[in-house]
């Protein structure tokens, strides 16, 4: 999943027809964005992550790279340092998302661009629904067992409040098939823990699920969402976002009321042609 999303972020970098002398990868993990970039597009890359082991085991890349152990909410760089900031799936795990966005905006140069990806609100809806129904049935109530996700409407607002303009936010879905619910949860708690952290981070989370509840959830999962081949899907919704730091050279919207053509005239175009 992480290499796939990293590749899609790199595609968005390539869509911008310029060379970035200095770029920052926030929450880089093992460098799943960097492996898709080229030195013709990014001349130097700084990779930042709180997990030192992830940085040490980063995938090799042709771009000259500097690795820094730091928190996404406290970036140790001066204002107006980077031409490009990228981030793949790590911002879902920060404690203070508005502050992280402000930190990214702070270290960007004017006319610099931020391109990132986060998990969306429909991520793992099959798992969450199955667990809730099973808990309601077996225990008379339910508690969250997957970390909360950001809504797409809130994401644009948070980016704008941090100072970004010319915003673009689009969504995508990636579906992964598993043998069953237990394999889904094992994967989330195992190999994805560094890049996703999908064990629940809520301070008031329930410490464990009873065996009977888990078995009921597995049966509900298979009954409601199971594939014809016996596997079950896990859906990951991805938000891709692009935001620019203001510079006077950037295109500006026209003033309100300055239009010379009305949208109502669009109906007349076919007759004119």
PDB file of C-alpha atoms in Angstrom:
ATOM      1  CA  UNK A   1       0.000   0.000   0.000  1.00  0.00           C
ATOM      2  CA  UNK A   2       2.696   2.520   0.975  1.00  0.00           C
ATOM      3  CA  UNK A   3       4.766   2.055  -2.228  1.00  0.00           C
ATOM      4  CA  UNK A   4       1.601   2.446  -4.307  1.00  0.00           C
ATOM      5  CA  UNK A   5       0.586   5.695  -2.601  1.00  0.00           C
ATOM      6  CA  UNK A   6       4.188   6.937  -2.721  1.00  0.00           C
ATOM      7  CA  UNK A   7       4.206   6.402  -6.475  1.00  0.00           C
ATOM      8  CA  UNK A   8       0.990   8.387  -6.893  1.00  0.00           C
ATOM      9  CA  UNK A   9       2.438  11.285  -4.919  1.00  0.00           C
ATOM     10  CA  UNK A  10       5.535  11.195  -7.123  1.00  0.00           C
ATOM     11  CA  UNK A  11       3.266  11.358 -10.199  1.00  0.00           C
ATOM     12  CA  UNK A  12       1.788  14.584  -8.838  1.00  0.00           C
ATOM     13  CA  UNK A  13       5.302  15.978  -8.359  1.00  0.00           C
ATOM     14  CA  UNK A  14       6.123  15.172 -11.982  1.00  0.00           C
ATOM     15  CA  UNK A  15       2.986  17.023 -13.087  1.00  0.00           C
ATOM     16  CA  UNK A  16       4.599  20.277 -11.916  1.00  0.00           C
ATOM     17  CA  UNK A  17       6.994  21.331 -14.659  1.00  0.00           C
ATOM     18  CA  UNK A  18       9.877  22.573 -12.562  1.00  0.00           C
ATOM     19  CA  UNK A  19      12.973  21.300 -10.769  1.00  0.00           C
ATOM     20  CA  UNK A  20      12.997  21.426  -6.970  1.00  0.00           C
ATOM     21  CA  UNK A  21      16.498  22.175  -5.590  1.00  0.00           C
ATOM     22  CA  UNK A  22      15.591  21.114  -2.032  1.00  0.00           C
ATOM     23  CA  UNK A  23      12.657  18.922  -0.944  1.00  0.00           C
ATOM     24  CA  UNK A  24      11.423  17.581   2.392  1.00  0.00           C
ATOM     25  CA  UNK A  25       9.668  14.246   2.981  1.00  0.00           C
ATOM     26  CA  UNK A  26       7.678  14.540   6.223  1.00  0.00           C
ATOM     27  CA  UNK A  27       7.139  11.193   7.942  1.00  0.00           C
ATOM     28  CA  UNK A  28       9.204   9.526   5.236  1.00  0.00           C
ATOM     29  CA  UNK A  29       9.325   6.071   6.835  1.00  0.00           C
ATOM     30  CA  UNK A  30      11.351   3.840   4.538  1.00  0.00           C
ATOM     31  CA  UNK A  31      11.278   6.360   1.701  1.00  0.00           C
ATOM     32  CA  UNK A  32       8.380   5.132  -0.410  1.00  0.00           C
ATOM     33  CA  UNK A  33       8.091   8.495  -2.192  1.00  0.00           C
ATOM     34  CA  UNK A  34      11.812   8.968  -2.792  1.00  0.00           C
ATOM     35  CA  UNK A  35      12.208   5.690  -4.684  1.00  0.00           C
ATOM     36  CA  UNK A  36       9.850   7.009  -7.382  1.00  0.00           C
ATOM     37  CA  UNK A  37      11.488  10.443  -7.765  1.00  0.00           C
ATOM     38  CA  UNK A  38      14.417  11.366 -10.017  1.00  0.00           C
ATOM     39  CA  UNK A  39      17.366  13.688  -9.468  1.00  0.00           C
ATOM     40  CA  UNK A  40      16.242  15.680 -12.506  1.00  0.00           C
ATOM     41  CA  UNK A  41      13.092  16.624 -10.576  1.00  0.00           C
ATOM     42  CA  UNK A  42      14.419  16.785  -6.987  1.00  0.00           C
ATOM     43  CA  UNK A  43      18.092  17.707  -6.617  1.00  0.00           C
ATOM     44  CA  UNK A  44      18.348  17.067  -2.861  1.00  0.00           C
ATOM     45  CA  UNK A  45      15.946  15.444  -0.390  1.00  0.00           C
ATOM     46  CA  UNK A  46      15.680  15.655   3.394  1.00  0.00           C
ATOM     47  CA  UNK A  47      13.815  12.716   4.962  1.00  0.00           C
ATOM     48  CA  UNK A  48      12.247  13.276   8.395  1.00  0.00           C
ATOM     49  CA  UNK A  49      10.653  10.658  10.645  1.00  0.00           C
ATOM     50  CA  UNK A  50      10.264   9.997  14.370  1.00  0.00           C
ATOM     51  CA  UNK A  51      11.241   6.335  13.823  1.00  0.00           C
ATOM     52  CA  UNK A  52      15.020   6.074  13.564  1.00  0.00           C
ATOM     53  CA  UNK A  53      14.902   2.416  12.485  1.00  0.00           C
ATOM     54  CA  UNK A  54      12.673   3.281   9.531  1.00  0.00           C
ATOM     55  CA  UNK A  55      15.180   5.902   8.348  1.00  0.00           C
ATOM     56  CA  UNK A  56      18.074   3.476   8.750  1.00  0.00           C
ATOM     57  CA  UNK A  57      16.258   0.914   6.579  1.00  0.00           C
ATOM     58  CA  UNK A  58      15.136   3.404   3.941  1.00  0.00           C
ATOM     59  CA  UNK A  59      14.948   2.262   0.328  1.00  0.00           C
ATOM     60  CA  UNK A  60      17.908   3.338  -1.816  1.00  0.00           C
ATOM     61  CA  UNK A  61      17.352   6.266  -4.175  1.00  0.00           C
ATOM     62  CA  UNK A  62      19.408   8.099  -6.793  1.00  0.00           C
ATOM     63  CA  UNK A  63      18.690  11.459  -5.120  1.00  0.00           C
ATOM     64  CA  UNK A  64      21.244  12.814  -2.578  1.00  0.00           C
ATOM     65  CA  UNK A  65      19.481  12.345   0.754  1.00  0.00           C
ATOM     66  CA  UNK A  66      19.850  13.610   4.323  1.00  0.00           C
ATOM     67  CA  UNK A  67      18.022  11.751   7.121  1.00  0.00           C
ATOM     68  CA  UNK A  68      16.798  13.589  10.224  1.00  0.00           C
ATOM     69  CA  UNK A  69      15.020  12.103  13.250  1.00  0.00           C
ATOM     70  CA  UNK A  70      12.326  14.624  14.187  1.00  0.00           C
ATOM     71  CA  UNK A  71       8.623  15.033  14.983  1.00  0.00           C
ATOM     72  CA  UNK A  72       6.292  16.217  12.215  1.00  0.00           C
ATOM     73  CA  UNK A  73       4.802  18.728  14.659  1.00  0.00           C
ATOM     74  CA  UNK A  74       8.202  20.273  15.493  1.00  0.00           C
ATOM     75  CA  UNK A  75      10.195  20.462  12.263  1.00  0.00           C
ATOM     76  CA  UNK A  76      13.777  21.609  13.061  1.00  0.00           C
ATOM     77  CA  UNK A  77      14.203  23.826   9.995  1.00  0.00           C
ATOM     78  CA  UNK A  78      14.213  27.566   9.364  1.00  0.00           C
ATOM     79  CA  UNK A  79      11.367  29.402   7.692  1.00  0.00           C
ATOM     80  CA  UNK A  80      11.369  29.448   3.866  1.00  0.00           C
ATOM     81  CA  UNK A  81      13.804  26.529   3.508  1.00  0.00           C
ATOM     82  CA  UNK A  82      12.228  24.016   1.106  1.00  0.00           C
ATOM     83  CA  UNK A  83      10.915  24.274  -2.447  1.00  0.00           C
ATOM     84  CA  UNK A  84       8.775  21.137  -2.058  1.00  0.00           C
ATOM     85  CA  UNK A  85       7.322  19.206   0.883  1.00  0.00           C
ATOM     86  CA  UNK A  86       5.790  15.751   0.436  1.00  0.00           C
ATOM     87  CA  UNK A  87       4.167  13.358   2.891  1.00  0.00           C
ATOM     88  CA  UNK A  88       2.696   9.891   2.439  1.00  0.00           C
ATOM     89  CA  UNK A  89       0.218   8.499   5.003  1.00  0.00           C
ATOM     90  CA  UNK A  90       2.124   9.653   8.096  1.00  0.00           C
ATOM     91  CA  UNK A  91       0.026  12.713   8.996  1.00  0.00           C
ATOM     92  CA  UNK A  92      -2.850  10.442  10.021  1.00  0.00           C
ATOM     93  CA  UNK A  93      -0.792   9.548  13.072  1.00  0.00           C
ATOM     94  CA  UNK A  94       0.182  13.009  14.360  1.00  0.00           C
ATOM     95  CA  UNK A  95      -1.391  14.323  17.561  1.00  0.00           C
ATOM     96  CA  UNK A  96      -1.990  17.881  16.322  1.00  0.00           C
ATOM     97  CA  UNK A  97      -2.770  17.925  12.586  1.00  0.00           C
ATOM     98  CA  UNK A  98      -3.387  21.722  12.346  1.00  0.00           C
ATOM     99  CA  UNK A  99       0.034  22.361  13.919  1.00  0.00           C
ATOM    100  CA  UNK A 100       1.708  19.897  11.532  1.00  0.00           C
ATOM    101  CA  UNK A 101       0.212  21.735   8.551  1.00  0.00           C
ATOM    102  CA  UNK A 102       1.424  25.067   9.956  1.00  0.00           C
ATOM    103  CA  UNK A 103       4.921  23.631  10.431  1.00  0.00           C
ATOM    104  CA  UNK A 104       4.971  22.455   6.810  1.00  0.00           C
ATOM    105  CA  UNK A 105       3.768  25.862   5.602  1.00  0.00           C
ATOM    106  CA  UNK A 106       6.427  27.568   7.759  1.00  0.00           C
ATOM    107  CA  UNK A 107       9.376  25.681   6.244  1.00  0.00           C
ATOM    108  CA  UNK A 108       8.154  26.078   2.642  1.00  0.00           C
ATOM    109  CA  UNK A 109       9.564  28.869   0.488  1.00  0.00           C
ATOM    110  CA  UNK A 110       7.104  31.318  -1.081  1.00  0.00           C
ATOM    111  CA  UNK A 111       5.653  29.651  -4.202  1.00  0.00           C
ATOM    112  CA  UNK A 112       6.658  26.303  -2.714  1.00  0.00           C
ATOM    113  CA  UNK A 113       4.216  23.400  -2.883  1.00  0.00           C
ATOM    114  CA  UNK A 114       3.057  20.761  -0.432  1.00  0.00           C
ATOM    115  CA  UNK A 115       1.854  17.418  -1.836  1.00  0.00           C
ATOM    116  CA  UNK A 116       0.598  14.834   0.620  1.00  0.00           C
ATOM    117  CA  UNK A 117      -1.655  11.842   1.197  1.00  0.00           C
ATOM    118  CA  UNK A 118      -3.747  10.835   4.203  1.00  0.00           C
ATOM    119  CA  UNK A 119      -6.234   8.114   5.045  1.00  0.00           C
ATOM    120  CA  UNK A 120      -9.844   9.176   4.493  1.00  0.00           C
ATOM    121  CA  UNK A 121     -12.954   8.716   6.602  1.00  0.00           C
ATOM    122  CA  UNK A 122     -14.151   5.555   4.810  1.00  0.00           C
ATOM    123  CA  UNK A 123     -10.910   3.682   5.482  1.00  0.00           C
ATOM    124  CA  UNK A 124     -11.502   0.219   6.996  1.00  0.00           C
ATOM    125  CA  UNK A 125     -15.260   0.779   7.160  1.00  0.00           C
ATOM    126  CA  UNK A 126     -15.830  -2.985   6.797  1.00  0.00           C
ATOM    127  CA  UNK A 127     -13.692  -3.734   9.843  1.00  0.00           C
ATOM    128  CA  UNK A 128     -15.145  -0.940  11.948  1.00  0.00           C
ATOM    129  CA  UNK A 129     -18.750  -1.843  11.165  1.00  0.00           C
ATOM    130  CA  UNK A 130     -18.192  -5.551  11.880  1.00  0.00           C
ATOM    131  CA  UNK A 131     -16.548  -4.843  15.242  1.00  0.00           C
ATOM    132  CA  UNK A 132     -19.281  -2.418  16.285  1.00  0.00           C
ATOM    133  CA  UNK A 133     -22.112  -4.788  15.393  1.00  0.00           C
ATOM    134  CA  UNK A 134     -20.417  -7.688  17.181  1.00  0.00           C
ATOM    135  CA  UNK A 135     -19.824  -5.629  20.336  1.00  0.00           C
ATOM    136  CA  UNK A 136     -23.385  -4.347  20.358  1.00  0.00           C
ATOM    137  CA  UNK A 137     -24.662  -7.908  20.086  1.00  0.00           C
ATOM    138  CA  UNK A 138     -22.329  -9.585  22.571  1.00  0.00           C
ATOM    139  CA  UNK A 139     -21.482  -6.799  25.034  1.00  0.00           C
ATOM    140  CA  UNK A 140     -24.329  -4.300  24.776  1.00  0.00           C
ATOM    141  CA  UNK A 141     -22.186  -1.410  23.546  1.00  0.00           C
ATOM    142  CA  UNK A 142     -19.078  -0.630  21.537  1.00  0.00           C
ATOM    143  CA  UNK A 143     -15.840   1.337  21.763  1.00  0.00           C
ATOM    144  CA  UNK A 144     -13.555   2.563  18.963  1.00  0.00           C
ATOM    145  CA  UNK A 145     -10.797   0.130  17.964  1.00  0.00           C
ATOM    146  CA  UNK A 146      -9.438   1.984  14.926  1.00  0.00           C
ATOM    147  CA  UNK A 147      -7.927   5.463  15.082  1.00  0.00           C
ATOM    148  CA  UNK A 148     -10.188   8.332  13.932  1.00  0.00           C
ATOM    149  CA  UNK A 149      -9.864   9.670  10.384  1.00  0.00           C
ATOM    150  CA  UNK A 150     -10.098  13.189   8.936  1.00  0.00           C
ATOM    151  CA  UNK A 151     -13.117  14.166   6.839  1.00  0.00           C
ATOM    152  CA  UNK A 152     -12.391  15.555   3.374  1.00  0.00           C
ATOM    153  CA  UNK A 153     -14.341  18.761   4.097  1.00  0.00           C
ATOM    154  CA  UNK A 154     -12.225  19.391   7.203  1.00  0.00           C
ATOM    155  CA  UNK A 155      -8.985  18.741   5.337  1.00  0.00           C
ATOM    156  CA  UNK A 156      -9.447  21.652   2.935  1.00  0.00           C
ATOM    157  CA  UNK A 157     -10.362  23.944   5.828  1.00  0.00           C
ATOM    158  CA  UNK A 158      -7.289  22.925   7.834  1.00  0.00           C
ATOM    159  CA  UNK A 159      -4.959  23.517   4.887  1.00  0.00           C
ATOM    160  CA  UNK A 160      -6.493  26.925   4.224  1.00  0.00           C
ATOM    161  CA  UNK A 161      -6.224  27.889   7.898  1.00  0.00           C
ATOM    162  CA  UNK A 162      -2.537  26.919   7.863  1.00  0.00           C
ATOM    163  CA  UNK A 163      -1.952  29.453   5.070  1.00  0.00           C
ATOM    164  CA  UNK A 164      -2.025  27.330   1.916  1.00  0.00           C
ATOM    165  CA  UNK A 165      -3.796  28.557  -1.200  1.00  0.00           C
ATOM    166  CA  UNK A 166      -4.707  27.166  -4.641  1.00  0.00           C
ATOM    167  CA  UNK A 167      -5.797  23.988  -2.886  1.00  0.00           C
ATOM    168  CA  UNK A 168      -6.599  20.685  -4.562  1.00  0.00           C
ATOM    169  CA  UNK A 169      -8.009  17.701  -2.651  1.00  0.00           C
ATOM    170  CA  UNK A 170      -9.068  14.486  -4.393  1.00  0.00           C
ATOM    171  CA  UNK A 171      -9.899  11.004  -3.167  1.00  0.00           C
ATOM    172  CA  UNK A 172      -9.059   7.475  -4.229  1.00  0.00           C
ATOM    173  CA  UNK A 173      -9.759   3.999  -2.880  1.00  0.00           C
ATOM    174  CA  UNK A 174      -7.467   0.997  -2.667  1.00  0.00           C
ATOM    175  CA  UNK A 175      -8.985  -2.367  -1.789  1.00  0.00           C
ATOM    176  CA  UNK A 176      -6.912  -5.233  -0.386  1.00  0.00           C
ATOM    177  CA  UNK A 177      -8.302  -8.768   0.002  1.00  0.00           C
ATOM    178  CA  UNK A 178      -7.537 -10.926   3.063  1.00  0.00           C
ATOM    179  CA  UNK A 179      -8.493 -14.474   4.116  1.00  0.00           C
ATOM    180  CA  UNK A 180     -10.506 -13.107   7.044  1.00  0.00           C
ATOM    181  CA  UNK A 181     -10.894 -10.523   9.805  1.00  0.00           C
ATOM    182  CA  UNK A 182      -8.069 -11.904  11.915  1.00  0.00           C
ATOM    183  CA  UNK A 183      -5.618 -11.541   9.029  1.00  0.00           C
ATOM    184  CA  UNK A 184      -6.755  -7.941   8.509  1.00  0.00           C
ATOM    185  CA  UNK A 185      -6.119  -7.071  12.153  1.00  0.00           C
ATOM    186  CA  UNK A 186      -2.802  -8.937  12.227  1.00  0.00           C
ATOM    187  CA  UNK A 187      -1.630  -7.018   9.167  1.00  0.00           C
ATOM    188  CA  UNK A 188      -2.641  -3.671  10.664  1.00  0.00           C
ATOM    189  CA  UNK A 189      -0.896  -4.433  13.946  1.00  0.00           C
ATOM    190  CA  UNK A 190       2.134  -5.975  12.259  1.00  0.00           C
ATOM    191  CA  UNK A 191       3.808  -4.870   9.070  1.00  0.00           C
ATOM    192  CA  UNK A 192       1.665  -1.742   8.627  1.00  0.00           C
ATOM    193  CA  UNK A 193       2.230  -0.436  12.143  1.00  0.00           C
ATOM    194  CA  UNK A 194       5.136   1.831  11.103  1.00  0.00           C
ATOM    195  CA  UNK A 195       3.431   3.396   8.106  1.00  0.00           C
ATOM    196  CA  UNK A 196      -0.180   3.284   9.255  1.00  0.00           C
ATOM    197  CA  UNK A 197      -0.355   2.865  13.005  1.00  0.00           C
ATOM    198  CA  UNK A 198      -3.829   1.419  12.752  1.00  0.00           C
ATOM    199  CA  UNK A 199      -3.970   0.170  16.271  1.00  0.00           C
ATOM    200  CA  UNK A 200      -6.157   2.661  18.073  1.00  0.00           C
ATOM    201  CA  UNK A 201      -4.417   5.712  19.570  1.00  0.00           C
ATOM    202  CA  UNK A 202      -7.413   7.010  21.540  1.00  0.00           C
ATOM    203  CA  UNK A 203      -6.604   7.513  25.231  1.00  0.00           C
ATOM    204  CA  UNK A 204      -9.926   6.001  26.335  1.00  0.00           C
ATOM    205  CA  UNK A 205      -9.770   2.979  24.050  1.00  0.00           C
ATOM    206  CA  UNK A 206     -10.983  -0.379  25.262  1.00  0.00           C
ATOM    207  CA  UNK A 207      -7.959  -2.544  26.174  1.00  0.00           C
ATOM    208  CA  UNK A 208      -9.157  -5.803  24.582  1.00  0.00           C
ATOM    209  CA  UNK A 209     -11.950  -7.619  22.779  1.00  0.00           C
ATOM    210  CA  UNK A 210     -13.410 -10.846  24.131  1.00  0.00           C
ATOM    211  CA  UNK A 211     -12.896 -14.024  22.112  1.00  0.00           C
ATOM    212  CA  UNK A 212     -16.624 -14.450  21.525  1.00  0.00           C
ATOM    213  CA  UNK A 213     -16.898 -10.877  20.226  1.00  0.00           C
ATOM    214  CA  UNK A 214     -13.985 -11.393  17.841  1.00  0.00           C
ATOM    215  CA  UNK A 215     -15.498 -14.593  16.455  1.00  0.00           C
ATOM    216  CA  UNK A 216     -18.840 -12.842  15.993  1.00  0.00           C
ATOM    217  CA  UNK A 217     -17.121  -9.933  14.226  1.00  0.00           C
ATOM    218  CA  UNK A 218     -15.321 -12.330  11.881  1.00  0.00           C
ATOM    219  CA  UNK A 219     -18.615 -13.985  10.966  1.00  0.00           C
ATOM    220  CA  UNK A 220     -20.327 -10.629  10.413  1.00  0.00           C
ATOM    221  CA  UNK A 221     -17.418  -9.408   8.283  1.00  0.00           C
ATOM    222  CA  UNK A 222     -17.614 -12.450   6.036  1.00  0.00           C
ATOM    223  CA  UNK A 223     -21.412 -12.382   5.814  1.00  0.00           C
ATOM    224  CA  UNK A 224     -21.728  -8.671   5.008  1.00  0.00           C
ATOM    225  CA  UNK A 225     -18.666  -8.042   2.871  1.00  0.00           C
ATOM    226  CA  UNK A 226     -17.213 -11.432   1.884  1.00  0.00           C
ATOM    227  CA  UNK A 227     -16.085 -12.075  -1.698  1.00  0.00           C
ATOM    228  CA  UNK A 228     -17.246 -15.052  -3.721  1.00  0.00           C
ATOM    229  CA  UNK A 229     -13.833 -16.724  -3.329  1.00  0.00           C
ATOM    230  CA  UNK A 230     -14.101 -16.672   0.480  1.00  0.00           C
ATOM    231  CA  UNK A 231     -11.792 -13.694   1.064  1.00  0.00           C
ATOM    232  CA  UNK A 232     -12.851 -10.391   2.642  1.00  0.00           C
ATOM    233  CA  UNK A 233     -12.001  -6.880   1.398  1.00  0.00           C
ATOM    234  CA  UNK A 234     -10.398  -4.075   3.391  1.00  0.00           C
ATOM    235  CA  UNK A 235     -10.911  -0.643   1.861  1.00  0.00           C
ATOM    236  CA  UNK A 236      -8.395   2.173   2.283  1.00  0.00           C
ATOM    237  CA  UNK A 237      -9.646   5.602   1.247  1.00  0.00           C
ATOM    238  CA  UNK A 238      -6.828   7.993   0.366  1.00  0.00           C
ATOM    239  CA  UNK A 239      -7.009  11.797   0.314  1.00  0.00           C
ATOM    240  CA  UNK A 240      -4.428  13.440  -1.944  1.00  0.00           C
ATOM    241  CA  UNK A 241      -3.836  17.133  -1.271  1.00  0.00           C
ATOM    242  CA  UNK A 242      -1.867  19.895  -2.966  1.00  0.00           C
ATOM    243  CA  UNK A 243      -1.383  23.348  -1.452  1.00  0.00           C
ATOM    244  CA  UNK A 244       0.859  26.271  -2.383  1.00  0.00           C
ATOM    245  CA  UNK A 245       2.532  28.904  -0.230  1.00  0.00           C
ATOM    246  CA  UNK A 246       1.604  32.376  -1.377  1.00  0.00           C
ATOM    247  CA  UNK A 247       3.885  34.376  -3.681  1.00  0.00           C
ATOM    248  CA  UNK A 248       3.031  37.579  -5.519  1.00  0.00           C
ATOM    249  CA  UNK A 249       3.875  35.975  -8.872  1.00  0.00           C
ATOM    250  CA  UNK A 250       1.087  33.411  -8.524  1.00  0.00           C
ATOM    251  CA  UNK A 251      -2.093  33.777 -10.560  1.00  0.00           C
ATOM    252  CA  UNK A 252      -4.864  35.576  -8.705  1.00  0.00           C
ATOM    253  CA  UNK A 253      -8.619  35.129  -9.085  1.00  0.00           C
ATOM    254  CA  UNK A 254     -10.524  37.919 -10.805  1.00  0.00           C
ATOM    255  CA  UNK A 255     -12.528  40.317  -8.668  1.00  0.00           C
ATOM    256  CA  UNK A 256     -16.138  39.472  -7.951  1.00  0.00           C
ATOM    257  CA  UNK A 257     -18.479  40.979 -10.533  1.00  0.00           C
ATOM    258  CA  UNK A 258     -15.773  41.442 -13.186  1.00  0.00           C
ATOM    259  CA  UNK A 259     -17.075  38.649 -15.461  1.00  0.00           C
ATOM    260  CA  UNK A 260     -18.309  39.740 -18.893  1.00  0.00           C
ATOM    261  CA  UNK A 261     -20.213  36.511 -19.691  1.00  0.00           C
ATOM    262  CA  UNK A 262     -23.040  34.960 -17.697  1.00  0.00           C
ATOM    263  CA  UNK A 263     -23.378  31.246 -17.049  1.00  0.00           C
ATOM    264  CA  UNK A 264     -26.919  31.659 -18.334  1.00  0.00           C
ATOM    265  CA  UNK A 265     -25.468  32.363 -21.787  1.00  0.00           C
ATOM    266  CA  UNK A 266     -24.007  28.849 -21.947  1.00  0.00           C
ATOM    267  CA  UNK A 267     -27.398  27.570 -23.106  1.00  0.00           C
ATOM    268  CA  UNK A 268     -27.106  29.776 -26.208  1.00  0.00           C
ATOM    269  CA  UNK A 269     -23.772  28.353 -27.364  1.00  0.00           C
ATOM    270  CA  UNK A 270     -25.274  25.411 -29.242  1.00  0.00           C
ATOM    271  CA  UNK A 271     -27.545  27.781 -31.197  1.00  0.00           C
ATOM    272  CA  UNK A 272     -24.637  30.088 -32.057  1.00  0.00           C
ATOM    273  CA  UNK A 273     -22.550  27.168 -33.314  1.00  0.00           C
TER     274      UNK A 273
END
